[in-house]
mmCIF file of C-alpha atoms in Angstrom:
data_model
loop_
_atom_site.group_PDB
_atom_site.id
_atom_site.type_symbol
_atom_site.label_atom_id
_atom_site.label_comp_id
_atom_site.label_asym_id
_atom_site.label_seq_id
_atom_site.Cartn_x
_atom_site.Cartn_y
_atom_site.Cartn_z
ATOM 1 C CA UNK A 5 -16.637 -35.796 -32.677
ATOM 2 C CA UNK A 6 -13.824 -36.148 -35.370
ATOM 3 C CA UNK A 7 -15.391 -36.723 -38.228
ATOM 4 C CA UNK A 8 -14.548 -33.286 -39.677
ATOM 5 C CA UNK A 9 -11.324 -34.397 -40.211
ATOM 6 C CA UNK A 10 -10.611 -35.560 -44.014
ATOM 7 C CA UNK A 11 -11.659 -39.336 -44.795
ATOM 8 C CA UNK A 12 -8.153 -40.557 -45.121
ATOM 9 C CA UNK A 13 -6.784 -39.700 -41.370
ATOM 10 C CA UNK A 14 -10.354 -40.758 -40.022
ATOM 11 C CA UNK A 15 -9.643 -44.420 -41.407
ATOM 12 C CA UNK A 16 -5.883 -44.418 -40.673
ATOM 13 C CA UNK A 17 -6.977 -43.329 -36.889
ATOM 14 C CA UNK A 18 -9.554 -46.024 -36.822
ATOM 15 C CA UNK A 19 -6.955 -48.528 -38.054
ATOM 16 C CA UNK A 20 -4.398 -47.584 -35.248
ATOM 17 C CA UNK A 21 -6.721 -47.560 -32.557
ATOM 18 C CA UNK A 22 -8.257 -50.887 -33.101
ATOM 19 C CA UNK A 23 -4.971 -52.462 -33.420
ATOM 20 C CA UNK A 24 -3.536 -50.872 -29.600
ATOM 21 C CA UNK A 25 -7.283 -51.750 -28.359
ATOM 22 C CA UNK A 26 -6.763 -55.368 -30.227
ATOM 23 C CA UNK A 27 -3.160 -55.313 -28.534
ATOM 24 C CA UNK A 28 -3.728 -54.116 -25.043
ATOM 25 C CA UNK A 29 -6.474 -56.755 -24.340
ATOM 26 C CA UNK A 30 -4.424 -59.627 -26.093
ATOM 27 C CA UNK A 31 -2.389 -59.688 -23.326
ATOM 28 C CA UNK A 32 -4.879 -60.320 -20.559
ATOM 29 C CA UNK A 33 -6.985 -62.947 -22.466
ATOM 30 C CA UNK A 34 -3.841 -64.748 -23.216
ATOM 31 C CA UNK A 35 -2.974 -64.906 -19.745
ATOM 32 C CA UNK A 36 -6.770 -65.927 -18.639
ATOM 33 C CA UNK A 37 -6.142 -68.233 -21.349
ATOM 34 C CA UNK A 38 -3.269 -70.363 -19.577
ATOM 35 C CA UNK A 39 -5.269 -69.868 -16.166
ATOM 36 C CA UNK A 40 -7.828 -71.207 -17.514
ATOM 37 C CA UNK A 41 -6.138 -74.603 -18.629
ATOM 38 C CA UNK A 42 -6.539 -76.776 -15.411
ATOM 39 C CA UNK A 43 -9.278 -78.825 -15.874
ATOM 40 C CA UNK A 44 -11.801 -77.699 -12.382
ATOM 41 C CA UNK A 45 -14.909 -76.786 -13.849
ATOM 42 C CA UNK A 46 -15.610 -74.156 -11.099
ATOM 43 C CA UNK A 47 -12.247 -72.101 -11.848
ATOM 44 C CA UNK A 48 -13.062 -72.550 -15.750
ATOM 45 C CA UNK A 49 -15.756 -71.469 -14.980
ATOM 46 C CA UNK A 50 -14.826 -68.198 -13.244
ATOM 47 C CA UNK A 51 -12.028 -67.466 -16.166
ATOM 48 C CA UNK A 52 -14.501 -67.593 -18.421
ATOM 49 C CA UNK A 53 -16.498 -64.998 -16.892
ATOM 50 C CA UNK A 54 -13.268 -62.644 -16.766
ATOM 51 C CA UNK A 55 -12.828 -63.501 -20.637
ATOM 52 C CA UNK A 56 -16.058 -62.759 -21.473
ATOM 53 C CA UNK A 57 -15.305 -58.615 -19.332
ATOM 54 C CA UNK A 58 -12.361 -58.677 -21.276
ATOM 55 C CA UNK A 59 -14.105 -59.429 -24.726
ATOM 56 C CA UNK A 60 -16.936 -56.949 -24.007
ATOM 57 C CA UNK A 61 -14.448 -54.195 -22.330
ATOM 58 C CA UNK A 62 -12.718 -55.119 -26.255
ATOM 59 C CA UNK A 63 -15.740 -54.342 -28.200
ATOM 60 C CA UNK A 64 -16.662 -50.708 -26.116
ATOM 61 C CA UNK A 65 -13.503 -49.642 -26.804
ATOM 62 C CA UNK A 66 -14.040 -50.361 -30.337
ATOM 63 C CA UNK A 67 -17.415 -48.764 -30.458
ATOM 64 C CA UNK A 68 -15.874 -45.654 -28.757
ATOM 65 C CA UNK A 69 -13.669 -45.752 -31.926
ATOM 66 C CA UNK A 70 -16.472 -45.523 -33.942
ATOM 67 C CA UNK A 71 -18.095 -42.960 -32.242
ATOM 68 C CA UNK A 72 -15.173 -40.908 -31.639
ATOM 69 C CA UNK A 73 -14.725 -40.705 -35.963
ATOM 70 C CA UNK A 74 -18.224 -41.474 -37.694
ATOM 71 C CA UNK A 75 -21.400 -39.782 -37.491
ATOM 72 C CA UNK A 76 -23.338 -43.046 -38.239
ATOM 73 C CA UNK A 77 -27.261 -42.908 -37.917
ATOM 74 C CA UNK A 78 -28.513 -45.783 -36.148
ATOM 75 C CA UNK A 79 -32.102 -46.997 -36.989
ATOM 76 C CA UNK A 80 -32.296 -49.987 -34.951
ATOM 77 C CA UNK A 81 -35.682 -51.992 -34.240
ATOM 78 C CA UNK A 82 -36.266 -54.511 -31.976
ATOM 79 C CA UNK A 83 -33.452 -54.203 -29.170
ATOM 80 C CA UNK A 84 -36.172 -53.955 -26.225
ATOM 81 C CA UNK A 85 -36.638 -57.456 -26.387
ATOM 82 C CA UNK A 86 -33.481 -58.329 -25.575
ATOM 83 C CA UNK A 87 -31.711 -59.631 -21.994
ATOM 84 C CA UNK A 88 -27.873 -60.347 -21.055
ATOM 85 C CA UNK A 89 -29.738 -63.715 -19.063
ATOM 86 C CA UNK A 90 -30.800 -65.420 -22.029
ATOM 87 C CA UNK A 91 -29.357 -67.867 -24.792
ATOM 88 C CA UNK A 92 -29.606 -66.899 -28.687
ATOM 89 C CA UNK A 93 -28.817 -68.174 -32.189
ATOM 90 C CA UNK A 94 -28.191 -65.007 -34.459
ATOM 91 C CA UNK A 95 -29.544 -65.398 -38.156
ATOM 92 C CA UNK A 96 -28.215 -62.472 -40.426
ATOM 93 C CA UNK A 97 -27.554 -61.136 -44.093
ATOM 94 C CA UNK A 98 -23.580 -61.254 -44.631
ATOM 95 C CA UNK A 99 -22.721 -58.084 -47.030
ATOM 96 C CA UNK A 100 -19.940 -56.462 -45.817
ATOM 97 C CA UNK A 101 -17.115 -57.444 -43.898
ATOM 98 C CA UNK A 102 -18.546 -54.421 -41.977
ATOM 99 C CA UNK A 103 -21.360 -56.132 -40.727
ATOM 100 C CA UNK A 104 -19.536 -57.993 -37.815
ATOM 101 C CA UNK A 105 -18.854 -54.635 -36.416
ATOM 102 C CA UNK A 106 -22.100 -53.795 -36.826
ATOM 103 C CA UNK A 107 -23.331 -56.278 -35.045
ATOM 104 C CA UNK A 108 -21.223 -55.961 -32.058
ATOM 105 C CA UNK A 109 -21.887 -52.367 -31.784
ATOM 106 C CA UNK A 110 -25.542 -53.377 -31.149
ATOM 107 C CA UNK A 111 -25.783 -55.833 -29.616
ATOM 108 C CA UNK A 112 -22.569 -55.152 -26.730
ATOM 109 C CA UNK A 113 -23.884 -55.462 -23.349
ATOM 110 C CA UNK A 114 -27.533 -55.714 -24.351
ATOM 111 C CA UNK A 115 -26.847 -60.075 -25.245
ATOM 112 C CA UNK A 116 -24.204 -62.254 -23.968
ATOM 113 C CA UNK A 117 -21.033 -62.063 -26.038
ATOM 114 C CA UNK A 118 -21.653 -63.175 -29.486
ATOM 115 C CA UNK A 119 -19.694 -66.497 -30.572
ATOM 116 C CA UNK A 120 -19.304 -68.625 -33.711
ATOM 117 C CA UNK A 121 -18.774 -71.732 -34.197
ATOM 118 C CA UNK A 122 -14.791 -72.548 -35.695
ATOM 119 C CA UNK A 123 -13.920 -75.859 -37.547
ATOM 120 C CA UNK A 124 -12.496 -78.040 -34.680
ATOM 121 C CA UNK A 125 -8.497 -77.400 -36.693
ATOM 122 C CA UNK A 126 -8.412 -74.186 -35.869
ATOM 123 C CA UNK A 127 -8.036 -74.925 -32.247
ATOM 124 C CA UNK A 128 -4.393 -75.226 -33.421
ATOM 125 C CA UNK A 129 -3.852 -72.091 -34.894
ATOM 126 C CA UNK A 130 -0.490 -70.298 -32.925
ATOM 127 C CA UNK A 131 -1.921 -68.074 -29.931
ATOM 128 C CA UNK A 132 -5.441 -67.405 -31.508
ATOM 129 C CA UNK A 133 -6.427 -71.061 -31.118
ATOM 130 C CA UNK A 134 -6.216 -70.854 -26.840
ATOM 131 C CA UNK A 135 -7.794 -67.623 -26.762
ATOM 132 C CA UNK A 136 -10.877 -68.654 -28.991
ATOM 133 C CA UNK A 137 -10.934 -72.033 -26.680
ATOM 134 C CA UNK A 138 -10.770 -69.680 -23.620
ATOM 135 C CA UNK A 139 -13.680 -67.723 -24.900
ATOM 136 C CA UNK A 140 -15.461 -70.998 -25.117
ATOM 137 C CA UNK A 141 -16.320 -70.319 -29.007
ATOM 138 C CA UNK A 142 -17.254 -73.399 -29.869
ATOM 139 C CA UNK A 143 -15.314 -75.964 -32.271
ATOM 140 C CA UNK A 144 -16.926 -78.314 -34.600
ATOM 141 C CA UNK A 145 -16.161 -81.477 -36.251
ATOM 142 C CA UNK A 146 -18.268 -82.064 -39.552
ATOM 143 C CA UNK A 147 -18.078 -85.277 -41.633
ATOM 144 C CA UNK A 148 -18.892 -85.528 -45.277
ATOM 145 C CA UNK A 149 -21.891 -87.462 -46.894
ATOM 146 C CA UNK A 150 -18.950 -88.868 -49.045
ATOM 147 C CA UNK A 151 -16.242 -90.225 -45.937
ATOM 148 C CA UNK A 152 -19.815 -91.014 -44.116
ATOM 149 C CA UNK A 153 -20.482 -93.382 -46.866
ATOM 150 C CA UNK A 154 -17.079 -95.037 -46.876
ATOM 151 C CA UNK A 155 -17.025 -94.335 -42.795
ATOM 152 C CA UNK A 156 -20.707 -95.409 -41.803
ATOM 153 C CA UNK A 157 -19.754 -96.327 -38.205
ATOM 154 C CA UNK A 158 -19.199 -92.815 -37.605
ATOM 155 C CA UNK A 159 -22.635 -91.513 -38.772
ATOM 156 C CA UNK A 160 -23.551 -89.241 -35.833
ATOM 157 C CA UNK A 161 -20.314 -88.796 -34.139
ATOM 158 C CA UNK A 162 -19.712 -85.194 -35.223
ATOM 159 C CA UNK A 163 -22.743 -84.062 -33.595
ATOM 160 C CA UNK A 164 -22.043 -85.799 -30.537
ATOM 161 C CA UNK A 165 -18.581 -84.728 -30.745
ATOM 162 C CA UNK A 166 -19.868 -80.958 -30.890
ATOM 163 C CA UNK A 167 -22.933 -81.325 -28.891
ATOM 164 C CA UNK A 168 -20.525 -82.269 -25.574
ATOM 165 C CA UNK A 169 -18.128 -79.380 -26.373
ATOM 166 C CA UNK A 170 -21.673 -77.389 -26.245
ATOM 167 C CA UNK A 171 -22.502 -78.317 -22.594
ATOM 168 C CA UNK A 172 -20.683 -75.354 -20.928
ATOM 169 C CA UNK A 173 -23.729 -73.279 -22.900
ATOM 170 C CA UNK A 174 -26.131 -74.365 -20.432
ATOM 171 C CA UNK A 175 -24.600 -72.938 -16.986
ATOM 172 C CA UNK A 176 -24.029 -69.575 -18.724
ATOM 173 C CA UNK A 177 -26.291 -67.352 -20.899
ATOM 174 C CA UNK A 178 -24.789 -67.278 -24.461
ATOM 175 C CA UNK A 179 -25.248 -65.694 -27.927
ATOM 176 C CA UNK A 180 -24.155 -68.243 -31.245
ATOM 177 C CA UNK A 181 -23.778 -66.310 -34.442
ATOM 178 C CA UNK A 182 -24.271 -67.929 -38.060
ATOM 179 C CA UNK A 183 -24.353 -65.676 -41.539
ATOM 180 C CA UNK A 184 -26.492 -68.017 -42.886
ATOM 181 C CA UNK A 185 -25.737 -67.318 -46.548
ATOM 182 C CA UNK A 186 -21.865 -68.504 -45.798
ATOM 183 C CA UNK A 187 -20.564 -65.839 -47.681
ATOM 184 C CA UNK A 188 -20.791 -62.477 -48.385
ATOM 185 C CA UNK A 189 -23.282 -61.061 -50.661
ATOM 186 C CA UNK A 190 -21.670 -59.861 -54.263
ATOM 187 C CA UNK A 191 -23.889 -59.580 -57.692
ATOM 188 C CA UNK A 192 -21.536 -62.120 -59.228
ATOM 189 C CA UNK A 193 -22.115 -64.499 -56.362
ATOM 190 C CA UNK A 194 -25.588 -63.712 -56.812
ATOM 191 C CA UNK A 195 -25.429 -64.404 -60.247
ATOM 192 C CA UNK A 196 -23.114 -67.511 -60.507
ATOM 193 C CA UNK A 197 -25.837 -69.250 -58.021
ATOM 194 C CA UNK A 198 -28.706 -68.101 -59.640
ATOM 195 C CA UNK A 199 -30.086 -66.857 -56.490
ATOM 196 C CA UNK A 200 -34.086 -66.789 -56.381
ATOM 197 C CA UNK A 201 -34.106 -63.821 -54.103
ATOM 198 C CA UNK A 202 -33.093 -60.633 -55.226
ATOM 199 C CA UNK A 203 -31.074 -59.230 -52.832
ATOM 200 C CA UNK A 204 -29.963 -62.195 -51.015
ATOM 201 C CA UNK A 205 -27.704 -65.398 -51.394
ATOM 202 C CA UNK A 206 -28.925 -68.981 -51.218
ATOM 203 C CA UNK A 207 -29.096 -69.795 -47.465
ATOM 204 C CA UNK A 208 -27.749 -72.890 -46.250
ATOM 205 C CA UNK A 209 -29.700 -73.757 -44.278
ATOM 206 C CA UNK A 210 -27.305 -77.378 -42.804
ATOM 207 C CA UNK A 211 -25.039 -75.341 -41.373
ATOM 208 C CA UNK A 212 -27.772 -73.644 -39.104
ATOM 209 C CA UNK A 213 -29.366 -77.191 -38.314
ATOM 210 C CA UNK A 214 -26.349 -78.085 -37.011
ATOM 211 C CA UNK A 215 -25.829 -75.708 -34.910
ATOM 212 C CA UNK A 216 -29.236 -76.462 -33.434
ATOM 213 C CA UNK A 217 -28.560 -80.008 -33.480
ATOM 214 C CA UNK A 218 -25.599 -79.357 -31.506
ATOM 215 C CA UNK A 219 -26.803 -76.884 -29.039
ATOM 216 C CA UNK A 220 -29.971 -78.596 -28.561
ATOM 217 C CA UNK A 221 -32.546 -76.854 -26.465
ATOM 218 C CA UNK A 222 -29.780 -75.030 -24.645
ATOM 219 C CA UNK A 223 -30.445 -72.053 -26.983
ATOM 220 C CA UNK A 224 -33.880 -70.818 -26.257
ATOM 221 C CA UNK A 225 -34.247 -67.942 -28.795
ATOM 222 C CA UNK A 226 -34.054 -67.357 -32.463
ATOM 223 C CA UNK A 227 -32.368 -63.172 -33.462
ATOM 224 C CA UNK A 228 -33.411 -62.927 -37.145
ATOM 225 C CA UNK A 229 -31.752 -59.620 -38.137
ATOM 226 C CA UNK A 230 -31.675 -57.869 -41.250
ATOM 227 C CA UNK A 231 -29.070 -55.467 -42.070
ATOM 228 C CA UNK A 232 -29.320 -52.427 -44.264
ATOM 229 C CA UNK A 233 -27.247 -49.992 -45.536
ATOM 230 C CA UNK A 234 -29.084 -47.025 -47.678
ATOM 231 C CA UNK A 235 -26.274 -45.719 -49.317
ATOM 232 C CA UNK A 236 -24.819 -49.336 -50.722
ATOM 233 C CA UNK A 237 -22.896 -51.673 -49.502
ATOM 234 C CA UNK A 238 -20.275 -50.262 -47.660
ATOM 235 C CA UNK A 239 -16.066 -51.862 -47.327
ATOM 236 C CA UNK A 240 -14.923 -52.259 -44.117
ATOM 237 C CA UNK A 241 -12.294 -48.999 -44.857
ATOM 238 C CA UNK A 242 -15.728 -47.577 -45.920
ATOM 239 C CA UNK A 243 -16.996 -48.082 -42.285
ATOM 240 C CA UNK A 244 -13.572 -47.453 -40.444
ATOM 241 C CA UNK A 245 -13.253 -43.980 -42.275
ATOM 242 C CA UNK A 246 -16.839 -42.743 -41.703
ATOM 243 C CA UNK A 247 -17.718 -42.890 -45.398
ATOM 244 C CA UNK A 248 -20.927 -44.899 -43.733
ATOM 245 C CA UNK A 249 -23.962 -42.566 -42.717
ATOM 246 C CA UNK A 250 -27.175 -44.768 -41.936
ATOM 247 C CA UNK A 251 -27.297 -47.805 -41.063
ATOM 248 C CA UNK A 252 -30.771 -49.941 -40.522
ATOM 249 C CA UNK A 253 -30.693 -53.191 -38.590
ATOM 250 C CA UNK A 254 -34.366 -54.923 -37.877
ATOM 251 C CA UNK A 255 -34.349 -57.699 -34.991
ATOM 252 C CA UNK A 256 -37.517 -60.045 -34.636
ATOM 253 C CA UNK A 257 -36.962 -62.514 -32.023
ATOM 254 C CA UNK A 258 -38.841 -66.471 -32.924
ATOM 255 C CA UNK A 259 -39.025 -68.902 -30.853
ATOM 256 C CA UNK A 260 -36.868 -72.256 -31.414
ATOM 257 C CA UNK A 261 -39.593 -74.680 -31.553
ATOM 258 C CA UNK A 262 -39.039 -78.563 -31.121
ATOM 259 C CA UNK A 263 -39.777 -79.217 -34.932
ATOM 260 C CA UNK A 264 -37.000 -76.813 -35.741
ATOM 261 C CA UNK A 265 -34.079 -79.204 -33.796
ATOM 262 C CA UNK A 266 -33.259 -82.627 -35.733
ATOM 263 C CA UNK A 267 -30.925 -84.759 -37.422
ATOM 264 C CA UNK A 268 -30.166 -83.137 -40.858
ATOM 265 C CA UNK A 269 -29.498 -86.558 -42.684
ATOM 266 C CA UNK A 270 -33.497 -87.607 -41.746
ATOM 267 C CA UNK A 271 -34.551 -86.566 -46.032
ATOM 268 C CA UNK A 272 -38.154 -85.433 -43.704
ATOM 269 C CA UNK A 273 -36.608 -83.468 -41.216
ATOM 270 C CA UNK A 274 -34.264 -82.333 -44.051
ATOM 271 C CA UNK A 275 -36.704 -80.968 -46.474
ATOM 272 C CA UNK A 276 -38.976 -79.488 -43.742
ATOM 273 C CA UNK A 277 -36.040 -77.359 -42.149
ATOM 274 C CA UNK A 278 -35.135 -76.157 -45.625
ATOM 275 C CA UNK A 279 -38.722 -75.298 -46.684
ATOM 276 C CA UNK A 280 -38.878 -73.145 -43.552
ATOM 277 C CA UNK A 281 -35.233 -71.438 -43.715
ATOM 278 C CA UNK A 282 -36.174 -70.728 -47.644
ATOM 279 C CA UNK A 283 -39.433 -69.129 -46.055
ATOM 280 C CA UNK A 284 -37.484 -67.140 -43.564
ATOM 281 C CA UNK A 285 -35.454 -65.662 -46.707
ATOM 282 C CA UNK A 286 -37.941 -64.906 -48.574
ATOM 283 C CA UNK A 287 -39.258 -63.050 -46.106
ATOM 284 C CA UNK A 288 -35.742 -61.165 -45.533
ATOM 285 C CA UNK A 289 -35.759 -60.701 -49.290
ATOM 286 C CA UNK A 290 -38.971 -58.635 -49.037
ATOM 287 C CA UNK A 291 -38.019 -56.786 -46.261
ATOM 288 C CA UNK A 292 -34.434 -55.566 -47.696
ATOM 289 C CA UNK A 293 -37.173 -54.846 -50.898
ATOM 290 C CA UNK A 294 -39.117 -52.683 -48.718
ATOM 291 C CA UNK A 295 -36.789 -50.687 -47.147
ATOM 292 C CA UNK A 296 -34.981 -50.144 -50.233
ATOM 293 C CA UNK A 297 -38.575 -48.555 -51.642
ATOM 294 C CA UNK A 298 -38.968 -46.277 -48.902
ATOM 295 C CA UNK A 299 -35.682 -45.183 -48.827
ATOM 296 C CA UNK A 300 -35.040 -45.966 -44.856
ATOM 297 C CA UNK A 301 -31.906 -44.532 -43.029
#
């Protein structure tokens, strides 16, 4: 509706109003936060509902924002499939700090809240810590191959550790996000790693066997999504200021199959779960290709 207005006042009003939005819902997570602390699974359990309303009230607000200053073209496939009442692990490019806001503006209130998983420090972190912990993101704790060599009594215990901080998944429907690359997407990263695919990073593929290992079967479905922007890869001021105009995002849903959940350090399970996350790429790879041919917005 405003995005006559010149580029510059479009991204400075974008900037304000996500930082009120950020500001005004602060307050009530941070007090569902403290509410939250006594340890009776039932009331936890009913904060954690109200978190979750806060956290998706957040994100409308947000996409409202983005409404209100961008005309953005949406060409999203594959959203049909989707319920609030079911439990997903998100695979996606990472090319833009843009593309978590993408993502949220999707997928809000068509999938449970989307999550990631946060090194287990970061619980500590002033303020932000509690309200990630009250949003039940979940924290891991990951041990080297090198202190597991010097430490091999506590072979396993990080995915134990992690796998009980999971079990509040399975009484609620829940979304787990992983940009499986690690990083964004640059040429020079590209380059420096001597990437086979063209258009895409090395996956690493142990940080998403993890997260399986961890979550076990309490995740029931796979969201591999590939994001596209036709005009180049966009900044997040890019995005804010409505420089963006199309936007492509492709969603095939796969099942999680039993062979796909494992201990990473097994060398068989190991090279089979690489062999099919390298298979999954290359498949991404041709599909970013494709659309890039036909010149999709």
């Amino acid at each position: 509706m405003l995005s006559f207005l010149p580029k510059p006042i479009v991204g400075v009003l974008s900037v304000i109003l996500y930082f009120l939005n950020t500001l005004f819902w602060f307050v009530p997570v941070t007090i569902l936060a403290i509410l939250k602390l006594p340890p009776v699974s039932r009331w936890q359990s009913w904060m954690t509902y109200l978190l979750d309303a806060c956290a998706v009230a957040w994100i409308s607000v947000n996409n409202f924002t983005t409404a209100l200053f961008t005309r953005i073209h949406w060409n999203v496939q594959g959203l049909e499939q989707l319920s609030r009442k079911d439990w997903y692990l998100i695979l996606a490019n990472h090319q833009s700090w843009a593309d978590i806001l993408v993502l949220q503006n999707i997928f809000n209130r068509k999938i449970p809240f989307i999550k990631f998983f946060l090194k287990k420090e970061l619980i500590y972190v002033p303020l932000l810590g509690i309200c990630w912990w009250a949003l039940d993101f979940p924290f891991m704790k990951r041990y080297s191959k090198s202190f597991l060599q010097k430490n091999p009594h506590l072979k396993g215990k990080d995915i134990e550790t992690t796998r009980r901080a999971c079990r509040k998944f399975q009484f609620k429907p829940s979304t787990i996000m992983n940009f499986v690359e690690g990083t964004r997407f640059t040429k020079e990263k590209h380059d420096q790693q001597q990437s086979p695919f063209s258009r895409l990073l090395k996956p690493k593929a142990g940080g998403v066997a993890f997260v399986l290992g961890a979550m076990g079967n309490q995740l029931h479905k796979m969201l591999d999504v590939t994001i596209y922007y036709p005009q180049g890869i966009p900044s997040f001021w890019d995005y804010i200021s409505g420089k963006v105009r199309d936007i492509t995002v492709n969603i095939n849903v796969l099942p999680i199959t039993n062979d796909l959940i494992g201990d990473y350090n097994d060398p068989v399970y190991r090279e089979h779960f690489q062999q099919w996350v390298n298979q999954l790429w290359q498949h991404k790879d041709q599909e970013l290709a494709a659309l890039a041919q036909k010149g999709v917005a």
